[in-house]
PDB file of C-alpha atoms and ligand atoms in Angstrom:
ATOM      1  CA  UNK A  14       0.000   0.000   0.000  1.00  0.00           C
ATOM      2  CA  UNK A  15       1.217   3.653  -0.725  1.00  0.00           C
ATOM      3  CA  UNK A  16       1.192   6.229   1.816  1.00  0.00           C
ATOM      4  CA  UNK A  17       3.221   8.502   0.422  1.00  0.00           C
ATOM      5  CA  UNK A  18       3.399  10.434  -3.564  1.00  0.00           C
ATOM      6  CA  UNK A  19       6.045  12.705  -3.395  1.00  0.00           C
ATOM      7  CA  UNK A  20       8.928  12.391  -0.923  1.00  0.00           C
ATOM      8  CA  UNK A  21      11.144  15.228  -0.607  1.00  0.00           C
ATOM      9  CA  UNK A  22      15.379  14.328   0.725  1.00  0.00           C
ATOM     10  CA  UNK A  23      16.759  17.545   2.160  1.00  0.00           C
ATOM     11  CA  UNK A  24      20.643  17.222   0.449  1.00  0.00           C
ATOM     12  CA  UNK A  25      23.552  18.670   2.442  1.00  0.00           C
ATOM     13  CA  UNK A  26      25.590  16.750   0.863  1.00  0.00           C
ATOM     14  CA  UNK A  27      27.927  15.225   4.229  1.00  0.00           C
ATOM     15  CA  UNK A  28      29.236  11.806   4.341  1.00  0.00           C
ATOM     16  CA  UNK A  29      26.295  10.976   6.916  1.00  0.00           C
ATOM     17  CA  UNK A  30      23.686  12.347   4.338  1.00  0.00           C
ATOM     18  CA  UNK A  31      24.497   9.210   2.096  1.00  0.00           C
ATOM     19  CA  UNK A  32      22.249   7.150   4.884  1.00  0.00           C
ATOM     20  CA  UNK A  33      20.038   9.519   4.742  1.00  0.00           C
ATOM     21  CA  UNK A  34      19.669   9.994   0.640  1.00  0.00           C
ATOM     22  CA  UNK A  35      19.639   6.021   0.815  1.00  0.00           C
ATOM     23  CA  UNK A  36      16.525   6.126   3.301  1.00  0.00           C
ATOM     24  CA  UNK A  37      14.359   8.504   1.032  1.00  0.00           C
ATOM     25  CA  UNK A  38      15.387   6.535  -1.890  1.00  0.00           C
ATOM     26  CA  UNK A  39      14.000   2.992  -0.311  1.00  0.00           C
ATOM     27  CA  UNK A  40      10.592   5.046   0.407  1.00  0.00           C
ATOM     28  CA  UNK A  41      10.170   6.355  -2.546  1.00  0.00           C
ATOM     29  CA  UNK A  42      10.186   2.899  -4.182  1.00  0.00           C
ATOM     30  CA  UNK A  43       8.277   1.249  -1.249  1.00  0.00           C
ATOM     31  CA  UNK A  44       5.739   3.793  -1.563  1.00  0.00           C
ATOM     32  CA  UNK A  45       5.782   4.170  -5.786  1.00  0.00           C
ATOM     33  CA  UNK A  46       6.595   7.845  -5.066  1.00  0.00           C
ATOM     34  CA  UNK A  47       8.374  10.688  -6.659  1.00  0.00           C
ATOM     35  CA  UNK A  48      11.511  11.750  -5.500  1.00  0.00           C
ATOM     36  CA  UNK A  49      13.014  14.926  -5.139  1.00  0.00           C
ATOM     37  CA  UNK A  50      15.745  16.512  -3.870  1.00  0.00           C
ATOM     38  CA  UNK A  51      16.627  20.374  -2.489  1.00  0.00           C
ATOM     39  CA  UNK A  52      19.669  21.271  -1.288  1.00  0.00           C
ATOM     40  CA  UNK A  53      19.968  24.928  -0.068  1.00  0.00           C
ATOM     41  CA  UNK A  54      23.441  27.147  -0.120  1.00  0.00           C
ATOM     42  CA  UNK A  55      23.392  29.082   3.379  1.00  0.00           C
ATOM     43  CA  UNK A  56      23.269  32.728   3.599  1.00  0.00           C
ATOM     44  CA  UNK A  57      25.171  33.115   6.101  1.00  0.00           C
ATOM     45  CA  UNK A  58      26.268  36.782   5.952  1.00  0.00           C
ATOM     46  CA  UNK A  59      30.081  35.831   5.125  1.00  0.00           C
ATOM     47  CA  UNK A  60      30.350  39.181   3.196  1.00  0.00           C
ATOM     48  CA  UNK A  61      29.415  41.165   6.129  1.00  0.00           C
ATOM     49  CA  UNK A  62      31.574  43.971   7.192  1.00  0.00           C
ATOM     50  CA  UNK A  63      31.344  42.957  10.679  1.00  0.00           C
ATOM     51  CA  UNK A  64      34.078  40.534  10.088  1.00  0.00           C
ATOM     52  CA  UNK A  65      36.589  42.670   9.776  1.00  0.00           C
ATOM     53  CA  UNK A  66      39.768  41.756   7.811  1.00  0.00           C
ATOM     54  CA  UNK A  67      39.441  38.226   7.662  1.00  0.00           C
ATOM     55  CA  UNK A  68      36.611  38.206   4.430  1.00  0.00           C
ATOM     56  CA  UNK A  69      37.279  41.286   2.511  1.00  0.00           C
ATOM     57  CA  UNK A  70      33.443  42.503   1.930  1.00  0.00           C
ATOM     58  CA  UNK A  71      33.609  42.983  -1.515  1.00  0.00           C
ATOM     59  CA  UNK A  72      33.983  39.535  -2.371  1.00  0.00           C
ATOM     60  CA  UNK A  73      31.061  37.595  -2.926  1.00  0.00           C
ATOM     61  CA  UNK A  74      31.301  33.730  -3.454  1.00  0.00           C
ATOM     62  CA  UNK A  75      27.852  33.179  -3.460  1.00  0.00           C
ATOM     63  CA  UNK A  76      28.288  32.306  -7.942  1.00  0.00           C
ATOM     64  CA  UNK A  77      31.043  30.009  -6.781  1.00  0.00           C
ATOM     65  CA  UNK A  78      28.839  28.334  -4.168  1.00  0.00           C
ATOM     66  CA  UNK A  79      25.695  28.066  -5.915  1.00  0.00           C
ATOM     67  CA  UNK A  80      28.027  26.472  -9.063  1.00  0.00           C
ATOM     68  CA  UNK A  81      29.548  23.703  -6.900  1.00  0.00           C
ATOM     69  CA  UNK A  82      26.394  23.380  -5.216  1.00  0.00           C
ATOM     70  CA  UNK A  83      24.478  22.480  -8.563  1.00  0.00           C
ATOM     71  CA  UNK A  84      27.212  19.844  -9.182  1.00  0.00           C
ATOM     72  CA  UNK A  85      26.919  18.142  -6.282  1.00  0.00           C
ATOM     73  CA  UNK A  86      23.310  17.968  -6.597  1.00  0.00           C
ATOM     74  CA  UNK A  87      23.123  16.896 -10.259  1.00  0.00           C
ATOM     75  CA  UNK A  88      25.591  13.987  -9.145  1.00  0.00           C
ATOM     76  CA  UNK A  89      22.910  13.021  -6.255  1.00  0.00           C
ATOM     77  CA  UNK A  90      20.171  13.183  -8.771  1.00  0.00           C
ATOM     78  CA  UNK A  91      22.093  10.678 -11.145  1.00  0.00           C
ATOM     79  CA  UNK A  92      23.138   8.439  -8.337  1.00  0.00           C
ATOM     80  CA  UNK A  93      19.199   8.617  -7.393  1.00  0.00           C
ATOM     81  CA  UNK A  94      17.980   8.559 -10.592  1.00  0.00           C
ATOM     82  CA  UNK A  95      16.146  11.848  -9.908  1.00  0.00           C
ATOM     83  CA  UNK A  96      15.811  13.699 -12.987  1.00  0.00           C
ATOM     84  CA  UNK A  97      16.767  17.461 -13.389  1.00  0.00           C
ATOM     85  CA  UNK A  98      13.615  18.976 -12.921  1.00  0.00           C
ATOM     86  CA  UNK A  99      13.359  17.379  -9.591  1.00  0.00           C
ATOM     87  CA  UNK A 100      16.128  18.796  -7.992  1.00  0.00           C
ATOM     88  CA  UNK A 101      16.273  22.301  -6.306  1.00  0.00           C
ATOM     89  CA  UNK A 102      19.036  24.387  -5.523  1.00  0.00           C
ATOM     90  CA  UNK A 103      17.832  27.078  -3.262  1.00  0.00           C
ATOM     91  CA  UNK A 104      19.350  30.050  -1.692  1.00  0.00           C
ATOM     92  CA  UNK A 105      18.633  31.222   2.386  1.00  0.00           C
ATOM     93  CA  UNK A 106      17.646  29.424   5.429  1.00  0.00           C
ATOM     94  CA  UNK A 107      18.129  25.955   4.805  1.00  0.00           C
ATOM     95  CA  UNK A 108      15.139  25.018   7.318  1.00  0.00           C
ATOM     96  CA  UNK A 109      12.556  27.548   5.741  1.00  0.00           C
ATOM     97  CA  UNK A 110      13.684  27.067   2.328  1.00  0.00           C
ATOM     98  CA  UNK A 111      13.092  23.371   2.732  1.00  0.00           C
ATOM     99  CA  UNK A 112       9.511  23.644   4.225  1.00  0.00           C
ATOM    100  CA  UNK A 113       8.972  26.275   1.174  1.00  0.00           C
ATOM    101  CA  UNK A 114       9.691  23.407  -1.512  1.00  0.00           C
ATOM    102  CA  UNK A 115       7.704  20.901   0.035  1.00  0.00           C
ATOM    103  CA  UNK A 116       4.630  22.843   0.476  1.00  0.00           C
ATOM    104  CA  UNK A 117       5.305  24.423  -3.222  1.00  0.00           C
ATOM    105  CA  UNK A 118       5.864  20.804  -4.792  1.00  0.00           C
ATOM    106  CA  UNK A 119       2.817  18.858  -2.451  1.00  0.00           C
ATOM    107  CA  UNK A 120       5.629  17.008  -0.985  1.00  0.00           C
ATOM    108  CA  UNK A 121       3.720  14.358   1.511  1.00  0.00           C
ATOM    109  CA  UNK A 122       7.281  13.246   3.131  1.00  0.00           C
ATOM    110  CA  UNK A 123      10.299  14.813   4.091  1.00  0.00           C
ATOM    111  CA  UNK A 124      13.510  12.769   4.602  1.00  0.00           C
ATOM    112  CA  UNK A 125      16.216  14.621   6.352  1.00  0.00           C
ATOM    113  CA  UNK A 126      19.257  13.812   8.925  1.00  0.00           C
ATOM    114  CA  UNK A 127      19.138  14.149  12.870  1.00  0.00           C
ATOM    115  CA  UNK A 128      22.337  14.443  14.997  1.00  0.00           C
ATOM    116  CA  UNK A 129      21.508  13.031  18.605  1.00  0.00           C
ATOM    117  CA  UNK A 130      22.193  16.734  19.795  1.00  0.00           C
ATOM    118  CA  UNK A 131      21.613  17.481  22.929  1.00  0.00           C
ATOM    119  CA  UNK A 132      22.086  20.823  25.265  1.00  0.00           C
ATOM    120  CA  UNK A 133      22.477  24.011  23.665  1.00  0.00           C
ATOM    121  CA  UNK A 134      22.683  22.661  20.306  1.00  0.00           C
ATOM    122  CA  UNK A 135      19.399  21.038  20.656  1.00  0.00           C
ATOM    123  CA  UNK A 136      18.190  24.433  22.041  1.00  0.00           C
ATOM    124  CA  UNK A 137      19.719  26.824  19.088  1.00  0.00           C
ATOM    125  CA  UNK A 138      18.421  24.112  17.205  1.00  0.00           C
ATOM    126  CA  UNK A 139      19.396  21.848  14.327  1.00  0.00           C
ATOM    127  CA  UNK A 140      17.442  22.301  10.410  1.00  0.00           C
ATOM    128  CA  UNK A 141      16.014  18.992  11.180  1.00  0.00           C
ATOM    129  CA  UNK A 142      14.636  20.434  14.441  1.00  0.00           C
ATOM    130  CA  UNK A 143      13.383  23.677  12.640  1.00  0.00           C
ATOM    131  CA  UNK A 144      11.927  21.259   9.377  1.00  0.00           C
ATOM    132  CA  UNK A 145      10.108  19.459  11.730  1.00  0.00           C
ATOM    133  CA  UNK A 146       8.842  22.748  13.733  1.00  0.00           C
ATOM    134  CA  UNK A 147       7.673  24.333  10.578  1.00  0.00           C
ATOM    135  CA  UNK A 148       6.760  22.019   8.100  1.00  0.00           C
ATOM    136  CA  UNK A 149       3.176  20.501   7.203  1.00  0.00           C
ATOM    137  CA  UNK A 150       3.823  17.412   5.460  1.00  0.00           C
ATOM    138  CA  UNK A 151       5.035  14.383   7.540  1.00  0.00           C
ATOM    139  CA  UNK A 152       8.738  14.304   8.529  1.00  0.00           C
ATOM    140  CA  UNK A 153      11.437  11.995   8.567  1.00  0.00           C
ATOM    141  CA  UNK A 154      14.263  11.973  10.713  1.00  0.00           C
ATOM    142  CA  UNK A 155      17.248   9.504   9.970  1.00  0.00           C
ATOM    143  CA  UNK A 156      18.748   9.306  13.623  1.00  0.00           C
ATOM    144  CA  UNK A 157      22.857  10.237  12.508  1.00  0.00           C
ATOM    145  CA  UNK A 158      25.747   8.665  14.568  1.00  0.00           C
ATOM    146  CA  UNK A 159      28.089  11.618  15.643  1.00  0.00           C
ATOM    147  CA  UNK A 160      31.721  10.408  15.464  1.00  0.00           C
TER     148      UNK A 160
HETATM  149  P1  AMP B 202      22.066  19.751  10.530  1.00  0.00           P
HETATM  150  O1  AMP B 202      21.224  19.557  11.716  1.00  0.00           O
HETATM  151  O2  AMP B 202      22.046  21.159  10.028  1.00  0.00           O
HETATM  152  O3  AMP B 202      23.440  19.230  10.678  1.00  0.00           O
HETATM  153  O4  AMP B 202      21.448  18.904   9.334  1.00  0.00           O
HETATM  154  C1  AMP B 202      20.566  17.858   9.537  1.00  0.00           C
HETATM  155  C2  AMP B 202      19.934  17.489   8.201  1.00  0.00           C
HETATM  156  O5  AMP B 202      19.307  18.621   7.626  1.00  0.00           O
HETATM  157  C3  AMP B 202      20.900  16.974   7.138  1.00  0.00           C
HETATM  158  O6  AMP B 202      21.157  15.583   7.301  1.00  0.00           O
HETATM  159  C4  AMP B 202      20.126  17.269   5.877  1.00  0.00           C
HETATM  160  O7  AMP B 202      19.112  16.267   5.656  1.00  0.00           O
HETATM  161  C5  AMP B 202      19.432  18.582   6.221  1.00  0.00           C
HETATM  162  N1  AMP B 202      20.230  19.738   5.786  1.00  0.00           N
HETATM  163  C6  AMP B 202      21.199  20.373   6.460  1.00  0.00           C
HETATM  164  N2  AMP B 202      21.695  21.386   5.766  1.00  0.00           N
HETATM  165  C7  AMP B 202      21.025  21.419   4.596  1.00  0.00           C
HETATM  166  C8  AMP B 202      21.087  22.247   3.432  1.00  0.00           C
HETATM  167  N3  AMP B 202      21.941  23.253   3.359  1.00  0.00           N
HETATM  168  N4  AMP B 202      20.238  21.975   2.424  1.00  0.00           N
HETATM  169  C9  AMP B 202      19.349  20.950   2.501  1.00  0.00           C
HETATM  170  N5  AMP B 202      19.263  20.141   3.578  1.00  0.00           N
HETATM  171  C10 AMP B 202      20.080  20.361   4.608  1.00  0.00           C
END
């Protein structure tokens, strides 16, 4: 029986997040679903001023980012066999950028990776913690060893 049409693996792209691509794969076949993948360069603010010396603020590497970024992802997407119009490459807050696609592209599941954080990491929170705070579609959370 299918439960699920369209599951959605958040990429990042980390050794771990081979489990975790593996995991929405497997569901996405048990469930005759779609897959798709978005991965989502961080805008962090490394151009800001604020840092002084250390990253001139003129120089923007968001080009080279998003460029390795799209290879990376069309490698996932052949080692998936997700096709090109099925994988995103976003730009911002990984967590609300991910929740955007999904509720964009009726995404029914969510496959992403969870460190066993605890503490203050678990408090400034993880982007599985705020995927699973903000999204609407079911969410899946591949528990992650941490070495
Ligand atoms: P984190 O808690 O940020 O280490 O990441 C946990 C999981 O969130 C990863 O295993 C991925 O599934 C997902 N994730 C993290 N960063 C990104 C990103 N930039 N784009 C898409 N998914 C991400």
């Amino acid at each position: 029986m299918s439960i699920y049409r369209h599951v959605l693996l958040a990429a990042d792209f980390s050794e771990h997040g081979k489990e975790v691509a593996r995991r929405a794969k497997q569901l996405a076949e048990l469930n005759q679903a779609q897959l798709s993948l978005v991965h989502v360069v961080d805008n962090l603010p490394i151009t800001d001023a604020s840092y002084g010396p250390i990253i001139p603020f003129d120089v923007d590497l968001t080009e080279e980012l998003m460029a390795a970024a799209k290879k990376r992802l069309a490698e996932l997407g052949e080692e998936l066999g997700v096709p090109a119009e099925r994988q995103w490459l976003e730009i911002g807050s990984p967590k609300l950028e991910v929740v955007r696609i999904a509720e964009e592209n009726a995404v029914d599941l969510l496959v992403i990776g969870s460190h066993g954080r605890h503490g203050l990491a678990l408090l400034l929170g993880s982007t599985a913690n705020g995927v699973l705070h903000y999204a609407k579609c079911d969410v899946l959370a591949v528990r992650l060893k941490d070495d």
